Short mmCIF file of C-alpha atoms in Angstrom, two decimals:
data_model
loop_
_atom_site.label_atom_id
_atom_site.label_comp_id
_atom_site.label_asym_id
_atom_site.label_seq_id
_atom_site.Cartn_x
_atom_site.Cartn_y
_atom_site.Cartn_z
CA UNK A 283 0.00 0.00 0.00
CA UNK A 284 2.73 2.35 0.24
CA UNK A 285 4.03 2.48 -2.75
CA UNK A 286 0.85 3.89 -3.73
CA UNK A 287 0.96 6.42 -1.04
CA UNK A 288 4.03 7.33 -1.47
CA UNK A 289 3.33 8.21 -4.87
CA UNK A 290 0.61 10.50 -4.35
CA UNK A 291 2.56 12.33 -1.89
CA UNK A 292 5.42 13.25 -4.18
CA UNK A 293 3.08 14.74 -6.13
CA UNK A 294 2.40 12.66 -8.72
CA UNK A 295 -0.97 11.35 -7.84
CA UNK A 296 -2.77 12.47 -10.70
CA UNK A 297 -0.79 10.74 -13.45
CA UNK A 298 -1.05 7.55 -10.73
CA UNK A 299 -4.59 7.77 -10.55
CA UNK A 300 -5.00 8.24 -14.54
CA UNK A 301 -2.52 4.89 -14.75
CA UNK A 302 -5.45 3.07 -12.32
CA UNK A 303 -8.38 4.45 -14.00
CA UNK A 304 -6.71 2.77 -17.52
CA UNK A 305 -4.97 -0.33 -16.57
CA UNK A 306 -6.64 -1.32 -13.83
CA UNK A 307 -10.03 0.29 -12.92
CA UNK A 308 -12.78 1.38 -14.65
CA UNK A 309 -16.57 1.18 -13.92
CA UNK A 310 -17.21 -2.69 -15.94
CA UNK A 311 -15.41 -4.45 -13.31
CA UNK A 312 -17.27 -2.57 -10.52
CA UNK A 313 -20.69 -2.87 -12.32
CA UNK A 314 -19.98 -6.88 -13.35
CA UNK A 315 -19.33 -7.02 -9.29
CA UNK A 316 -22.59 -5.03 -8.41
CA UNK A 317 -24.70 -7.11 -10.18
CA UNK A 318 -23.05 -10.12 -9.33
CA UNK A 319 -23.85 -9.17 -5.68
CA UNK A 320 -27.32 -8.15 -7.08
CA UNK A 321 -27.98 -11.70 -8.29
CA UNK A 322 -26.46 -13.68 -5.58
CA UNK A 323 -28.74 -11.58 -3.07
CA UNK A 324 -32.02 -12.71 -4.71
CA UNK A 325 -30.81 -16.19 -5.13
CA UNK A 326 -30.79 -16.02 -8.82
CA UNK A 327 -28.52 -18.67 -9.31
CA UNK A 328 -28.53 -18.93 -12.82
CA UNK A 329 -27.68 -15.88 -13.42
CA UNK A 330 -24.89 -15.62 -10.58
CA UNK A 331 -24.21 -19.10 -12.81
CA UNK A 332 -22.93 -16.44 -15.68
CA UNK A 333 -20.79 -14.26 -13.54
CA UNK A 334 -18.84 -17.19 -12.63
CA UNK A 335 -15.65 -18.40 -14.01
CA UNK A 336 -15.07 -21.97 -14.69
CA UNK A 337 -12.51 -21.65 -11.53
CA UNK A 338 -14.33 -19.68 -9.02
CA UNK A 339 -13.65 -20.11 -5.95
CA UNK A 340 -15.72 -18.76 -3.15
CA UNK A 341 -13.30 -18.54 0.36
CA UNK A 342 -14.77 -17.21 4.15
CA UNK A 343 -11.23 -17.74 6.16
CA UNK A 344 -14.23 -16.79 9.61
CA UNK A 345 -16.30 -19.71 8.75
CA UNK A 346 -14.74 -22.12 11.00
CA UNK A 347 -17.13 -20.35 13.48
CA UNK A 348 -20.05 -22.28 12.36
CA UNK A 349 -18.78 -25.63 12.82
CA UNK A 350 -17.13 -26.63 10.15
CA UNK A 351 -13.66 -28.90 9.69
CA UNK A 352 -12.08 -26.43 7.71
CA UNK A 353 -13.17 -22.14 6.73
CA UNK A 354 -15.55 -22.57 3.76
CA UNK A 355 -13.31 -23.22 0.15
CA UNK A 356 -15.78 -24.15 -2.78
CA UNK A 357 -14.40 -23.91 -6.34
CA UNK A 358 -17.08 -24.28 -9.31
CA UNK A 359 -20.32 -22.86 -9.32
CA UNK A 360 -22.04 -25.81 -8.51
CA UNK A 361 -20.25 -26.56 -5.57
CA UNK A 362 -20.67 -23.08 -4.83
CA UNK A 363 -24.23 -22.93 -5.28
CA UNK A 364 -24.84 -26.24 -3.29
CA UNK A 365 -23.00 -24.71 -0.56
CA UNK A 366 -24.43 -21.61 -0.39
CA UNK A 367 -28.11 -23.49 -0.80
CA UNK A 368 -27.00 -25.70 2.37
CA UNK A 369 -27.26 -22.43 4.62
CA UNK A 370 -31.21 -22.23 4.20
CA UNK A 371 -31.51 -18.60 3.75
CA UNK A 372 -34.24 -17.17 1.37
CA UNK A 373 -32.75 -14.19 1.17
CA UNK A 374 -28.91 -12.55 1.42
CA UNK A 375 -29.61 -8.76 1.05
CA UNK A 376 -26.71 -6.12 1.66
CA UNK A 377 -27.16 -3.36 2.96
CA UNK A 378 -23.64 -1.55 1.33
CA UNK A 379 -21.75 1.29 3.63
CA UNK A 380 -18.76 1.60 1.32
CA UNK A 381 -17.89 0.21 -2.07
CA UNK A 382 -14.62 0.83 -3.70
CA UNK A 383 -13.13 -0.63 -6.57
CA UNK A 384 -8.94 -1.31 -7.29
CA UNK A 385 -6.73 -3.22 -9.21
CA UNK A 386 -9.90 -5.82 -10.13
CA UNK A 387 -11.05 -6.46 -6.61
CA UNK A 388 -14.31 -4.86 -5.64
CA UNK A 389 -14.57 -4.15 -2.08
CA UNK A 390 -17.78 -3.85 -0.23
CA UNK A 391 -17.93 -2.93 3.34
CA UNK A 392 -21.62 -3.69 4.16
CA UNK A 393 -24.30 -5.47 6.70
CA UNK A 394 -25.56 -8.63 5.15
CA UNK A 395 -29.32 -9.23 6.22
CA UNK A 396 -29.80 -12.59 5.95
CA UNK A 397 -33.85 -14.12 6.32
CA UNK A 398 -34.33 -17.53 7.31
CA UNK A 399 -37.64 -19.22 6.48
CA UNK A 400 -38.74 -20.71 9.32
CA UNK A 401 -42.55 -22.68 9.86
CA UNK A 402 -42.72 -20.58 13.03
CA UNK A 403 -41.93 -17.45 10.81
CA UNK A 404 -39.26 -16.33 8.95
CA UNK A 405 -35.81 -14.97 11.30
CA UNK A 406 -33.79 -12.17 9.61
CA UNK A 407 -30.12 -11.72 10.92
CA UNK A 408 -27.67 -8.94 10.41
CA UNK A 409 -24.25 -9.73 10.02
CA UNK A 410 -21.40 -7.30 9.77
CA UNK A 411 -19.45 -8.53 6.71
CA UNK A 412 -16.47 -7.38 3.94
CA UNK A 413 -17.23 -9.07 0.93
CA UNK A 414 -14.29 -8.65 -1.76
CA UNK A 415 -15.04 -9.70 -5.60
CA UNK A 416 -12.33 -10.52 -8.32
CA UNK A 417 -12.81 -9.52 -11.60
CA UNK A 418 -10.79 -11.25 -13.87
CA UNK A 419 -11.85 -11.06 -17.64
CA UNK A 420 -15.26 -9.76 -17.38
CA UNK A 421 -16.02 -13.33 -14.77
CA UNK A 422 -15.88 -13.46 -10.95
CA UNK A 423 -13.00 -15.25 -10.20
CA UNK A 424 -13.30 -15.11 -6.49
CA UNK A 425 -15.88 -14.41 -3.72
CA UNK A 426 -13.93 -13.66 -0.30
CA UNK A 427 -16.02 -12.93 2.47
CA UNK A 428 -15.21 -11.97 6.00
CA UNK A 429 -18.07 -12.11 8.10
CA UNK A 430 -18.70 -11.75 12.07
CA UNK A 431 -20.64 -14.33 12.93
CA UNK A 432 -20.21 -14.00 16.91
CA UNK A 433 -21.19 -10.67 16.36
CA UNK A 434 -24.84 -10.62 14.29
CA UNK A 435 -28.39 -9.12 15.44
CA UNK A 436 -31.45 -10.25 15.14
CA UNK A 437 -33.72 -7.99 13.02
CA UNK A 438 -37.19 -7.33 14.45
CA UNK A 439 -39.35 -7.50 11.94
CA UNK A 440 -42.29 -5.04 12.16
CA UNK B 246 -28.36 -27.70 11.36
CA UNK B 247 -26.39 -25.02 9.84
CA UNK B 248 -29.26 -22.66 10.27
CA UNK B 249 -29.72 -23.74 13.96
CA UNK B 250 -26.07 -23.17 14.45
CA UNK B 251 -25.94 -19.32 12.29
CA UNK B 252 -29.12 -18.37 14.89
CA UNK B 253 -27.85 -19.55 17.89
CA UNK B 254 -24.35 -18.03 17.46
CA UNK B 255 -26.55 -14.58 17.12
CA UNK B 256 -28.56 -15.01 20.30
CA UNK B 257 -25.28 -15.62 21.99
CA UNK B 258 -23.63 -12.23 20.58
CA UNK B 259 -26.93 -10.53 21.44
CA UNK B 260 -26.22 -11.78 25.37
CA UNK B 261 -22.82 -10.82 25.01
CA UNK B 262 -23.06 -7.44 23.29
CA UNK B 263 -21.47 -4.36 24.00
CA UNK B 264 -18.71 -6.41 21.79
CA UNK B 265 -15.49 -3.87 22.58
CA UNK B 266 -14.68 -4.32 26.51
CA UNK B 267 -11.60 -5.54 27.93
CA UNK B 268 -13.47 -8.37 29.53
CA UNK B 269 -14.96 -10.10 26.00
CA UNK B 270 -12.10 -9.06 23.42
CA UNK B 271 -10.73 -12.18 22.50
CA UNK B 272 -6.61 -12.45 22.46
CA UNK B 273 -6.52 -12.36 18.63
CA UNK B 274 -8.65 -8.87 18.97
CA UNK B 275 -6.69 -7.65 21.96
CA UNK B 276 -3.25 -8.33 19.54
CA UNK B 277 -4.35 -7.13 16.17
CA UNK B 278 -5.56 -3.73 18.59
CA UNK B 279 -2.43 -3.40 19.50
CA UNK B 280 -0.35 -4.24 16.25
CA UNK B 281 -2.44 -1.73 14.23
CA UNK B 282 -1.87 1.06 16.79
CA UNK B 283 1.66 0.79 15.97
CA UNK B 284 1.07 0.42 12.08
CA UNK B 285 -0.88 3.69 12.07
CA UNK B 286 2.52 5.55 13.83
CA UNK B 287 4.43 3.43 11.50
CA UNK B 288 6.51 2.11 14.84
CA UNK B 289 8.56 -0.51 12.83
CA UNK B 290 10.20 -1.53 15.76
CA UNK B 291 7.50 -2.29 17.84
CA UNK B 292 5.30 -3.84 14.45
CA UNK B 293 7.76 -6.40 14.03
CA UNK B 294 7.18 -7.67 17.74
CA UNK B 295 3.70 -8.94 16.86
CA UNK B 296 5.39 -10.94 13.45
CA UNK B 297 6.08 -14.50 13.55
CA UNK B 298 8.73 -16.09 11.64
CA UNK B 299 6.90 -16.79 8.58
CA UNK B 300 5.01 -13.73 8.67
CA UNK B 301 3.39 -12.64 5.41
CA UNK B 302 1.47 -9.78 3.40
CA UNK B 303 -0.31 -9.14 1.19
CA UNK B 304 -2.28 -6.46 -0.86
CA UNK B 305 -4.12 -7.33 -3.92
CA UNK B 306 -5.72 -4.03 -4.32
CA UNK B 307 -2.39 -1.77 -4.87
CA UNK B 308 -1.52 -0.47 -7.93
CA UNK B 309 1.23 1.33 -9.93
CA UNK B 310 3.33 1.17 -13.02
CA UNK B 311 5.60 -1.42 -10.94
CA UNK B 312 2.74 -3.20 -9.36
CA UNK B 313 1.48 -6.25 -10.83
CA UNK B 314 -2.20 -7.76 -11.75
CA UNK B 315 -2.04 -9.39 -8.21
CA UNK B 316 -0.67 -6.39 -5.92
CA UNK B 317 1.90 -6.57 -3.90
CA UNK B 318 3.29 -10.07 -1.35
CA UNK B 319 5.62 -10.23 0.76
CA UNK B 320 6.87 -13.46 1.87
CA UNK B 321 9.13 -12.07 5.40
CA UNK B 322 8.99 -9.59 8.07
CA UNK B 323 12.23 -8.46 6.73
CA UNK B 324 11.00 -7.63 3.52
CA UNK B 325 8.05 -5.99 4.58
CA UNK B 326 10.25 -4.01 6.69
CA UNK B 327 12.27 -2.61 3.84
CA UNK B 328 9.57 -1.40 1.76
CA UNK B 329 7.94 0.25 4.88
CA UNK B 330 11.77 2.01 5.76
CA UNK B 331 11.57 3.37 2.15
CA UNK B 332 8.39 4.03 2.33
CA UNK B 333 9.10 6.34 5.48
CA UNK B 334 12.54 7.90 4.27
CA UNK B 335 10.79 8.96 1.09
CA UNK B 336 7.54 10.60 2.19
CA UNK B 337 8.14 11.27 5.85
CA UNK B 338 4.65 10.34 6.89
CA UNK B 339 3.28 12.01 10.08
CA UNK B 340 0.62 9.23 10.53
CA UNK B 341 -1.26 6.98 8.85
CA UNK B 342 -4.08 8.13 10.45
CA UNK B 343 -6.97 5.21 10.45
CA UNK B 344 -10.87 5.60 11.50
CA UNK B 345 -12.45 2.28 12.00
CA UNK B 346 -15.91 2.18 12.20
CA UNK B 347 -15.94 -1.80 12.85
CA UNK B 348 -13.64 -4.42 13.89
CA UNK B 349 -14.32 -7.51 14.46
CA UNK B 350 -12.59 -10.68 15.31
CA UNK B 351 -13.55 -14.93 13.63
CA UNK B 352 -11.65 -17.68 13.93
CA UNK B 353 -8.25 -15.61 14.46
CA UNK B 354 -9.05 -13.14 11.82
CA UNK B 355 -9.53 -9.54 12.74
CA UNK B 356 -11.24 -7.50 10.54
CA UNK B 357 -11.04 -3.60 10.42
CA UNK B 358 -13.31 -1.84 8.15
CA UNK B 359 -13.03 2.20 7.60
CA UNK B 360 -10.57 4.32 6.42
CA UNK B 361 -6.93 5.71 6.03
CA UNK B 362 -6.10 9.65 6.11
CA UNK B 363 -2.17 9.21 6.00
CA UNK B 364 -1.01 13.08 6.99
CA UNK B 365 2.43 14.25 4.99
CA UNK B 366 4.05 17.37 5.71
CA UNK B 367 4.24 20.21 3.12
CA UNK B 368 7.03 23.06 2.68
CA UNK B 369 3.98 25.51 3.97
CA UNK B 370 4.04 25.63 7.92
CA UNK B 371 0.37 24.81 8.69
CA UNK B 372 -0.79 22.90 6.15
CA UNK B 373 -0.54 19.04 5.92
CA UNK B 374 -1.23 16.92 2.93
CA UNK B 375 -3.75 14.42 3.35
CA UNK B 376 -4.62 11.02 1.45
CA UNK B 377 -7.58 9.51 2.32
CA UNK B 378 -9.35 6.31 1.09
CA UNK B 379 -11.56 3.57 2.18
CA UNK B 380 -9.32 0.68 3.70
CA UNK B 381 -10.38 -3.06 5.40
CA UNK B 382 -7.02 -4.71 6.90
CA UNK B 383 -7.02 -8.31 8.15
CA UNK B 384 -5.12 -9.71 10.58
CA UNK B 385 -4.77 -13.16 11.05
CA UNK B 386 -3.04 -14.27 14.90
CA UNK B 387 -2.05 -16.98 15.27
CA UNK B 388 -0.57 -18.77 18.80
CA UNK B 389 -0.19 -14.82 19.91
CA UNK B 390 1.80 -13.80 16.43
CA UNK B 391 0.49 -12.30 13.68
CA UNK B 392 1.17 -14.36 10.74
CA UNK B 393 -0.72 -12.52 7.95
CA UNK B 394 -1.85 -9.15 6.76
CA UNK B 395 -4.00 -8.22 4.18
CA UNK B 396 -4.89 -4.59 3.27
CA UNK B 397 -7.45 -4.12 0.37
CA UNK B 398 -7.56 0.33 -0.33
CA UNK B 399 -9.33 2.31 -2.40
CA UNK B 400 -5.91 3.30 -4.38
CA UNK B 401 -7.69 3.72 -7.66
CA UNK B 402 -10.26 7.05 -5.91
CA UNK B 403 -8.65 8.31 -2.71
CA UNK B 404 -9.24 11.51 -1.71
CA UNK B 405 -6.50 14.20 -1.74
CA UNK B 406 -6.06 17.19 0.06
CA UNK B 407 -4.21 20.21 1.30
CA UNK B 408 -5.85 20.81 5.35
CA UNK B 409 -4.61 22.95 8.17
CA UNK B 410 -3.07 21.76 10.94
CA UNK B 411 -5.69 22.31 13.82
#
């Protein structure tokens, strides 16, 4: 990160900044990640399908929380969307408090409000979470999420 | 199950809440406090007491005509220490300067999500320059030593001013 820093504060920032907006930036790999997220939040899987590269992989290192053997590693959209499916949610909104965009990696700092249908009525859950997207391509190469699981709400519902 | 296990771990933080006290930080937290403290004074000295060994870094998100597709790694304390000494003999930073507006700490990975506003000093007496941009750094402790680092920045849209010193 410094380099970058450093840069701007020699006073070349602005010929830096044109560099990122034309090598590595530019508002198709922040959209393509937008309405990745978009998709995934509704559930639409085949379109969150599309996004996907025939690689993905889709890594929470603060999974081991929940139980699991090892922090959640799927690769493939199938086993991604299987996995995802195994949570039982029927819905995986964010609610975004900062989006950014560098080098390919699209960075949202956010709440994820997660509902769980439940007989007894459904149970909605807010989760403080960064969720990072790779853009490789035009195809989401990676889903990286870091979510606090110790530390979620229950939503009241009105 | 998994659902059973997702609620129940949210009851249990609603018990537990307010999350930032002494008496419920975990060690992890309590370490990657006190590590990042010393990264926003840029206090080599006392940063590379938290690294172990085979400490590494990493920052996919920078950018620059030397900077590759996949950021910047670093693979030793040492080297990370280097770029940081340049880093500070170049630009003289007064502070890094972060606001984090959460942090939070799962399975040995603490999370801070805000900003940086990294303060320079200018020729006019005063006036600082300051670069500011969204930043989430994560920590990963393990066995009381920090044995990763991640930073993800906005470096393509920061914010860059002249402001006065209050």
């Amino acid at each position: 990160m410094f380099r970058m820093m450093g840069i701007a504060a020699i006073g070349t920032a602005l010929a830096a900044a044109a560099y990122a907006q034309d090598v590595h930036s530019g508002p198709t790999t922040r959209a393509i990640a937008e309405d990745y997220l978009a998709a995934y939040s509704i559930k639409d899987w085949d379109a969150v399908r599309e996004y996907y590269s025939e690689s993905a992989v889709f890594i929470d290192p603060t999974s081991l929380e929940l139980g699991f053997n090892n922090p959640i590693q799927w690769t493939g959209a199938d086993q991604i969307i299987s996995g995802i499916e195994g949570w039982g949610t029927s819905l995986l909104q964010y609610n975004v408090h900062n989006v950014y965009e560098a080098s390919g990696r699209v960075v949202f700092q956010a709440d994820a409000v997660v509902t769980y249908a439940n007989p007894d009525g459904d149970v909605v859950m807010n989760y403080p979470i960064t969720t990072i997207i790779t853009v490789t391509d035009g195809h989401v190469t990676e889903h990286r999420d870091y979510t606090d699981f110790a530390g979620a709400s229950r939503v009241e519902e009105n | 199950m998994l659902r059973k296990i997702l609620i129940g771990l949210a009851a249990l933080s609603c018990v537990s809440a307010p999350a930032f006290t002494q008496e419920n930080m975990s060690d992890a937290e309590r370490i990657a406090r006190e590590y990042m403290m010393h990264y926003d004074a840029l206090d080599l000295d006392a940063m590379e007491d938290y690294w172990a060994d085979d400490v590494e870094f990493f920052d996919v998100t920078a950018m620059g005509p030397e900077t590759g597709p996949d950021g910047i790694a670093m693979q030793s304390g040492a080297e990370a220490r280097e770029m940081l000494s340049d880093f500070i003999e170049t630009n003289q930073p007064i502070e890094l300067g972060f606001e984090w507006h959460t942090i939070f700490e799962s399975n040995g990975r603490v999370i801070f999500m805000g900003e940086v506003n990294a303060l320079y000093p200018t020729p006019t007496d005063g006036q600082v320059f300051r670069w500011n941009a969204e930043q989430v750094t994560v920590i990963t402790v393990r066995d009381g030593q920090i044995i990763r680092q991640r930073d993800f920045a906005n470096y393509a849209n920061p914010d860059r001013s002249l402001v006065r010193v209050p």
